[in-house]
XYZ file of C-alpha atoms in Angstrom:
515
model
C -0.015 -0.021 -0.014
C 2.873 2.342 0.629
C 3.938 2.102 -3.072
C 0.339 2.223 -4.275
C 0.091 5.511 -2.327
C 3.300 6.746 -4.050
C 1.765 5.827 -7.379
C -1.546 7.655 -6.726
C 0.452 10.734 -5.765
C 2.383 10.472 -9.069
C -1.029 10.194 -10.794
C -2.442 13.125 -9.181
C 0.482 15.295 -9.718
C 0.784 14.231 -13.499
C -3.137 14.964 -14.041
C -2.939 18.291 -12.445
C 0.161 19.623 -14.377
C 0.420 17.774 -17.692
C -2.203 17.453 -20.182
C -2.547 14.176 -21.957
C -1.352 13.586 -25.597
C -4.910 13.203 -27.031
C -5.920 16.541 -25.498
C -2.709 18.278 -26.536
C -3.338 17.301 -30.215
C -6.969 18.568 -30.122
C -5.694 22.027 -28.714
C -3.070 21.992 -31.394
C -5.527 21.348 -34.197
C -7.777 24.246 -32.923
C -5.002 26.606 -32.752
C -4.088 25.773 -36.398
C -7.470 26.354 -37.526
C -7.954 29.770 -35.839
C -7.741 32.824 -38.030
C -4.786 35.066 -37.178
C -5.206 38.310 -35.614
C -8.230 37.388 -33.594
C -9.109 37.393 -29.990
C -9.475 33.613 -30.154
C -6.088 33.156 -31.710
C -4.554 35.369 -28.912
C -6.343 33.135 -26.414
C -5.250 29.868 -27.845
C -1.714 31.209 -28.096
C -1.941 32.122 -24.330
C -3.334 28.568 -23.601
C -0.354 27.032 -25.484
C 2.028 29.086 -23.529
C 0.249 28.112 -20.319
C 0.542 24.463 -21.040
C 4.209 24.971 -21.615
C 4.792 26.686 -18.354
C 2.797 23.943 -16.573
C 5.006 21.357 -17.955
C 8.269 23.248 -16.959
C 7.089 24.213 -13.424
C 5.377 21.032 -12.851
C 2.579 23.211 -11.466
C -1.195 23.133 -11.832
C -2.454 23.904 -15.256
C -5.584 25.465 -13.982
C -5.848 26.993 -10.223
C -9.109 25.242 -9.952
C -7.980 21.652 -9.486
C -11.766 20.571 -9.071
C -13.087 17.695 -7.252
C -10.908 14.673 -7.681
C -12.946 11.847 -9.155
C -11.413 8.314 -9.392
C -12.791 5.323 -11.219
C -11.056 2.089 -10.275
C -11.255 -1.385 -11.540
C -9.886 -4.122 -9.265
C -9.297 -7.814 -9.360
C -11.355 -9.887 -6.850
C -9.829 -9.904 -3.416
C -8.106 -6.420 -3.546
C -8.506 -4.589 -0.341
C -10.592 -1.476 -1.504
C -10.663 0.082 2.188
C -6.796 0.129 2.273
C -6.801 1.557 -1.294
C -9.178 4.310 -0.348
C -7.033 5.214 2.627
C -3.827 5.426 0.394
C -5.732 7.692 -2.065
C -6.849 10.005 0.831
C -3.223 10.308 1.912
C -1.862 11.051 -1.526
C -4.548 13.762 -1.983
C -3.565 15.475 1.337
C 0.092 15.236 0.374
C -0.522 16.754 -3.148
C -2.584 19.590 -1.681
C 0.203 20.289 0.889
C 2.658 20.306 -2.038
C 0.594 22.799 -3.997
C -0.191 20.571 -6.760
C -3.963 20.590 -5.674
C -5.917 23.630 -4.514
C -7.756 22.955 -1.144
C -11.169 22.753 -2.657
C -13.202 20.731 -0.097
C -15.818 22.901 1.593
C -18.273 21.993 4.215
C -21.707 22.647 2.575
C -23.440 23.888 5.845
C -20.667 25.827 7.299
C -18.616 26.991 4.418
C -15.407 25.823 6.258
C -12.537 24.754 4.026
C -11.044 21.443 5.230
C -7.589 22.522 3.785
C -6.556 19.156 2.515
C -9.157 18.207 -0.087
C -10.784 15.564 2.139
C -14.293 15.702 3.672
C -17.572 13.823 3.403
C -17.737 12.332 0.007
C -14.461 13.979 -1.239
C -12.665 12.879 -3.141
C -15.091 10.811 -5.243
C -13.773 7.207 -5.623
C -15.866 4.464 -7.445
C -14.711 1.046 -7.392
C -15.775 -1.825 -9.844
C -14.653 -5.411 -9.851
C -13.410 -7.251 -12.880
C -11.654 -10.560 -13.889
C -8.505 -9.164 -15.082
C -5.248 -9.400 -12.890
C -4.420 -5.694 -12.692
C -5.717 -2.584 -11.152
C -6.946 0.105 -13.662
C -7.165 3.776 -11.914
C -8.581 6.770 -13.875
C -8.658 10.155 -12.497
C -10.350 13.410 -13.799
C -9.933 16.895 -12.259
C -13.016 18.807 -13.246
C -13.117 22.303 -12.108
C -16.272 24.179 -11.112
C -16.341 26.433 -14.013
C -17.199 23.704 -16.326
C -19.056 21.579 -13.795
C -21.555 24.353 -13.483
C -22.155 24.161 -17.238
C -23.380 20.486 -16.985
C -26.987 20.203 -18.078
C -29.686 17.678 -18.041
C -32.775 17.571 -20.447
C -35.978 15.578 -19.911
C -37.498 14.820 -23.238
C -39.683 15.900 -24.709
C -38.879 19.619 -24.233
C -38.928 22.940 -25.869
C -35.354 24.304 -26.525
C -34.572 27.994 -27.327
C -33.805 28.332 -30.847
C -34.491 24.824 -31.659
C -37.989 24.239 -30.832
C -39.417 20.796 -29.781
C -37.023 18.024 -28.922
C -38.777 14.605 -28.986
C -37.907 11.332 -27.688
C -35.767 10.226 -30.580
C -32.250 10.576 -32.023
C -33.156 14.060 -33.652
C -34.374 15.184 -30.091
C -31.116 14.181 -28.639
C -29.209 15.830 -31.316
C -30.907 19.054 -30.517
C -30.342 18.708 -26.804
C -26.494 18.326 -27.356
C -26.298 21.370 -29.676
C -28.170 23.287 -27.113
C -25.868 22.255 -24.290
C -22.863 23.560 -26.205
C -24.756 26.830 -26.913
C -25.759 27.479 -23.317
C -22.110 26.952 -22.052
C -20.862 29.949 -23.955
C -17.447 30.934 -22.727
C -18.293 30.280 -19.169
C -16.971 26.758 -19.148
C -13.547 27.910 -20.533
C -14.280 26.971 -24.121
C -13.319 25.384 -26.401
C -14.426 22.422 -24.498
C -15.097 18.699 -24.514
C -18.462 16.919 -23.743
C -19.685 13.735 -22.401
C -23.204 12.809 -23.108
C -25.372 10.161 -21.476
C -28.553 8.983 -22.893
C -31.117 7.311 -20.781
C -30.805 6.031 -17.247
C -32.360 8.105 -14.313
C -31.257 11.559 -13.321
C -28.274 10.504 -11.344
C -27.187 7.429 -13.574
C -27.544 9.546 -16.596
C -25.058 12.060 -15.250
C -22.642 9.450 -14.269
C -22.807 7.890 -17.757
C -22.190 11.168 -19.091
C -19.072 11.809 -16.972
C -17.836 8.316 -17.886
C -17.784 9.358 -21.504
C -15.129 11.935 -20.459
C -12.630 8.987 -19.685
C -12.772 7.881 -23.267
C -9.823 8.889 -25.542
C -10.447 11.934 -27.826
C -9.478 9.889 -30.720
C -11.453 6.704 -30.211
C -14.350 5.717 -32.632
C -17.817 4.802 -31.045
C -18.579 1.195 -31.693
C -22.505 2.083 -31.857
C -22.921 3.294 -35.584
C -25.748 5.512 -34.757
C -23.828 7.116 -31.832
C -20.693 7.382 -34.002
C -22.597 9.340 -36.666
C -24.088 11.669 -34.079
C -20.597 12.383 -32.477
C -19.322 13.274 -35.906
C -22.308 15.460 -36.644
C -22.006 17.392 -33.340
C -18.369 17.853 -33.697
C -18.796 19.388 -37.373
C -21.818 21.542 -36.478
C -21.244 22.790 -32.985
C -18.178 24.631 -34.377
C -20.446 26.474 -36.668
C -22.056 28.216 -33.647
C -19.194 30.826 -33.697
C -18.799 30.809 -29.928
C -15.027 30.232 -30.010
C -12.372 30.144 -27.527
C -13.444 31.699 -24.237
C -16.549 32.996 -25.851
C -14.669 35.462 -27.825
C -16.103 34.171 -31.243
C -14.019 31.965 -33.547
C -13.661 28.731 -35.471
C -13.422 26.224 -32.642
C -16.056 25.888 -29.915
C -15.849 22.233 -29.235
C -12.848 20.000 -28.981
C -14.359 16.637 -28.438
C -17.894 14.891 -28.123
C -18.434 11.316 -26.640
C -21.872 9.782 -26.323
C -23.108 6.663 -24.286
C -26.381 5.133 -24.065
C -28.136 3.060 -21.360
C -31.723 1.569 -20.867
C -34.430 3.764 -19.030
C -37.925 3.297 -17.653
C -40.699 4.051 -20.122
C -41.715 7.414 -18.232
C -38.419 8.913 -18.405
C -36.031 9.998 -21.154
C -33.005 12.023 -19.832
C -30.186 13.375 -21.992
C -27.474 14.438 -19.578
C -24.370 16.448 -20.852
C -21.026 16.777 -18.738
C -19.029 19.742 -19.933
C -15.195 19.861 -19.661
C -12.984 22.867 -20.245
C -10.146 22.944 -22.541
C -7.901 21.975 -19.542
C -9.084 18.469 -19.769
C -7.014 16.976 -16.902
C -7.787 13.222 -17.321
C -5.046 10.428 -16.749
C -5.031 6.813 -15.907
C -2.609 4.051 -14.966
C -2.256 0.250 -14.931
C -1.158 -0.810 -11.411
C 0.412 -4.259 -10.443
C -1.728 -5.488 -7.587
C 1.192 -7.213 -5.944
C 3.662 -4.229 -5.895
C 1.499 -1.111 -6.197
C 3.687 0.184 -9.061
C 2.713 1.695 -12.240
C 3.019 -0.565 -15.231
C 1.677 1.666 -17.808
C 0.174 5.156 -18.314
C -3.043 5.596 -20.291
C -4.095 8.393 -22.890
C -0.414 8.695 -23.913
C -0.714 6.889 -27.312
C 0.250 8.676 -30.480
C 2.207 11.885 -31.309
C 2.857 14.453 -28.534
C 2.713 17.969 -29.176
C 5.662 20.233 -27.923
C 4.069 23.580 -27.206
C 7.412 25.101 -26.523
C 8.432 24.454 -30.077
C 5.021 25.527 -31.348
C 5.289 28.776 -29.691
C 9.044 29.386 -30.967
C 7.522 29.402 -34.443
C 5.216 32.468 -33.509
C 6.776 35.763 -34.512
C 5.072 37.860 -32.013
C 3.545 37.593 -28.511
C 0.156 36.685 -28.175
C -1.218 40.255 -27.332
C 0.648 41.590 -30.370
C -1.126 39.229 -32.924
C -4.394 41.312 -32.585
C -3.554 43.318 -35.682
C -4.970 46.900 -35.312
C -6.767 46.389 -32.088
C -5.836 48.861 -29.340
C -3.464 47.846 -26.684
C -3.729 50.025 -23.618
C -1.397 49.973 -20.319
C -3.434 50.598 -17.127
C -1.928 51.010 -13.478
C -4.377 51.051 -10.570
C -5.986 53.106 -9.095
C -7.929 53.865 -12.130
C -9.947 56.990 -12.802
C -13.480 57.290 -14.290
C -12.089 58.829 -17.263
C -9.707 56.112 -17.939
C -12.216 53.536 -17.696
C -14.686 55.443 -19.987
C -12.049 55.690 -22.684
C -12.090 51.762 -22.755
C -14.076 50.037 -25.444
C -14.963 46.473 -26.151
C -12.104 44.676 -28.042
C -9.276 46.784 -26.533
C -6.413 44.637 -25.033
C -5.168 45.978 -21.742
C -1.980 45.283 -19.834
C -2.178 45.970 -16.111
C 0.675 46.985 -13.902
C 0.205 47.642 -10.188
C -2.051 46.103 -7.470
C -5.165 43.992 -8.049
C -7.174 42.291 -5.224
C -8.869 38.906 -5.584
C -12.420 38.454 -4.618
C -14.772 35.328 -5.046
C -18.188 34.197 -3.824
C -17.314 34.568 0.042
C -15.775 38.097 -0.448
C -18.649 39.331 -2.513
C -21.173 38.153 -0.034
C -18.956 39.651 2.729
C -18.647 43.138 1.078
C -22.465 43.340 0.863
C -22.754 43.768 4.461
C -19.220 44.899 5.661
C -16.611 47.512 5.055
C -13.564 46.377 2.715
C -10.586 45.371 4.391
C -8.722 47.776 2.017
C -9.576 50.918 0.276
C -10.879 49.688 -3.086
C -11.681 53.145 -4.606
C -10.291 52.978 -8.155
C -9.087 49.573 -7.743
C -9.252 46.337 -9.522
C -10.906 43.046 -8.326
C -9.760 39.882 -9.719
C -12.257 36.857 -9.776
C -9.584 34.330 -8.783
C -8.981 31.578 -6.203
C -5.263 31.124 -6.432
C -2.995 28.039 -5.341
C -0.832 29.553 -2.664
C 2.140 28.026 -0.670
C 4.425 29.453 1.968
C 8.164 29.351 1.148
C 10.895 28.657 3.728
C 10.894 32.145 5.007
C 7.130 32.086 5.654
C 6.296 34.305 2.583
C 3.359 33.352 0.436
C 4.083 32.302 -3.317
C 1.604 32.068 -6.034
C 1.588 28.661 -7.612
C -1.429 29.256 -9.852
C -3.713 32.131 -10.409
C -6.096 32.063 -13.414
C -9.611 33.570 -13.409
C -12.864 31.945 -12.064
C -16.359 32.198 -13.677
C -17.632 35.650 -13.062
C -21.423 35.029 -13.558
C -21.622 33.606 -9.973
C -21.025 37.151 -8.722
C -23.822 38.823 -10.772
C -26.182 39.340 -7.838
C -23.424 41.443 -6.029
C -21.045 43.059 -8.451
C -22.743 46.119 -9.555
C -23.585 47.244 -6.100
C -20.113 46.553 -4.832
C -18.570 48.447 -7.526
C -20.722 51.601 -6.696
C -20.375 51.020 -2.904
C -16.639 50.904 -2.993
C -15.735 52.802 -6.119
C -14.094 49.758 -7.954
C -13.432 50.504 -11.389
C -12.512 47.274 -13.037
C -13.262 43.530 -12.683
C -11.164 40.791 -14.077
C -12.608 37.462 -14.564
C -13.796 35.026 -17.185
C -17.060 34.279 -19.195
C -18.544 37.701 -18.700
C -21.475 39.010 -16.601
C -25.108 39.644 -17.013
C -27.341 42.723 -17.637
C -27.298 44.121 -14.033
C -23.651 44.385 -14.078
C -23.582 45.800 -17.432
C -26.090 48.508 -16.341
C -23.790 49.263 -13.246
C -20.725 49.700 -15.488
C -22.619 52.055 -17.587
C -23.914 54.102 -14.458
C -20.930 53.925 -12.375
C -18.138 54.118 -15.026
C -16.569 50.565 -14.694
C -15.227 47.913 -17.055
C -15.149 44.049 -17.258
C -11.889 42.633 -18.387
C -11.731 38.957 -19.645
C -8.672 36.928 -18.672
C -7.925 33.739 -20.452
C -9.678 30.753 -18.252
C -7.504 28.056 -17.132
C -4.165 30.007 -17.956
C -3.155 29.656 -14.402
C 0.606 29.510 -15.059
C 0.581 32.405 -17.424
C -1.100 34.636 -14.991
C 0.919 33.422 -12.005
C 4.021 34.502 -13.722
C 2.437 38.004 -14.170
C 2.243 38.304 -10.247
C 5.349 39.769 -9.098
C 4.766 39.746 -5.268
C 2.119 38.986 -2.596
C 1.570 42.305 -0.740
C -0.917 40.900 1.814
C -3.898 38.780 2.405
C -7.244 39.590 4.176
C -10.156 37.332 5.569
C -7.924 34.220 5.223
C -10.554 32.405 7.479
C -12.511 31.970 4.383
C -9.879 29.579 3.050
C -7.007 30.032 0.534
C -9.200 30.268 -2.705
C -11.784 32.722 -0.945
C -9.591 34.948 0.777
C -8.821 38.467 -0.537
C -5.173 38.458 -1.817
C -3.179 41.687 -2.538
C -1.197 40.983 -5.775
C 1.345 43.365 -7.471
C 1.306 42.368 -11.342
C 3.117 43.350 -14.428
C 1.843 42.955 -17.943
C -1.223 41.244 -16.845
C -3.126 40.955 -20.051
C -6.933 40.851 -20.589
C -9.523 41.912 -23.059
C -12.185 44.342 -22.571
C -15.560 42.573 -23.223
C -17.929 44.794 -21.173
C -17.449 48.514 -21.267
C -18.875 51.617 -19.592
C -21.014 52.424 -22.873
C -23.393 49.577 -22.690
C -21.580 47.270 -24.994
C -20.838 43.522 -24.146
C -19.030 40.974 -26.319
C -20.691 38.210 -24.360
C -24.133 39.398 -25.180
C -23.098 39.885 -28.898
C -21.736 36.452 -29.188
C -24.714 34.872 -27.414
C -27.122 36.516 -29.716
C -25.186 35.588 -32.900
C -24.762 31.893 -31.770
C -28.540 31.525 -30.985
C -29.170 32.773 -34.656
C -26.778 30.221 -35.978
C -28.202 27.446 -33.591
C -31.717 28.142 -35.247
C -30.491 26.786 -38.544
C -30.240 23.232 -36.874
C -33.937 23.185 -36.178
C -34.988 20.985 -39.047
C -34.799 17.063 -38.506
C -31.483 15.403 -39.527
C -31.930 11.873 -38.130
C -34.942 9.665 -38.825
């Protein structure tokens, strides 16, 4: 069990810090397809650089290391209780070493356990089989993409697509709608697993199980194979693109499974996964606990370091004639009102992190620092103390901003905040506040946790650490922190525009395709 625990630690670290070959190839294909000089091209170049940095630093690809989910097949007679204990120990060690962010929170008290352990966490699902080795698969699925999972009960009415019936064509409509509703909030371009049938819980389980398939495999069910190919071709015609910026690639993979159901229920369940598709597996010798083989590593690898060397210009410089503006906080209303959707900004100076707990706190309390003219960053970083007791940033990409929609506009006006950084955009309430108050929303590249950690030059302080590391307010000094203006103080929203145009494109798939 000691060796098995070491093997599990190795699996956890590798899954968190290095994308498997099949995923890397899918991202490289998307990057090659994208038109030069676009926001999507810039985002994909940033993503490629982030993958390279995670490889080199052996640090989390994305700061949201998700809820670890293990699927394990064991020979008869293997002690699953001891295996579970070993996995728990490996999870705690990986968290302590900064390879996982402490993500386990008591649902009633909000208290963070600090070690990624808790009731039902991590998820470990065992299955016996008659083979003589242990098969362990691990997926780290973050909250941004998990929140874009969706389940349909057929028949139903779908925006843009009309009636979805209890047939293959109704399933087709549900899957296209699932991609549409995710927009950029799930860190597109993404991967989806689809489960047809079952009940509400088993349907979602089947959908997530599809994410353990290789990106390059072929579905043995002919009808599902055709449906997967159809979705891959046509979902990319919606124009949502990387980060919801618009573009050629919205979906990187689609895998569909089917199971029986009861006559009264017909569920289509969709599990959405971001581009940072952290899923690996190992073959374990049950006698020694050693790794015998790694899964998802077949075929050609993509060296993103070499790919980036071919680029003649850095990511932000590839935006052609689009404006690039340097900002340094505190910002004035005049500076903010001069910004327009599409501008690329480079931020120097101080920014302050704030997620769900901070926003809720600020509604009823004074801010721990003067936020007048300042920038709030929707981010829950991975932080470690060095030997001198100073905090070091190990990963620091943006979290999905829409969760803060109930609070954001009021907080900006209450404290004089001028800019918010996040991903996926925000809604009508925040857009109205930006126009009234003179504020701006800046979209950073979701999942690019190493890229942005490199922009953070020092940790100047922290407040409300009692909320846990991800939810505390970190005071960060940054240089050349790059983001795109996607909501401005003039009532313009790129997210609103992309959602509207993608809905119009979705409507073209209303007519039946599969009989």
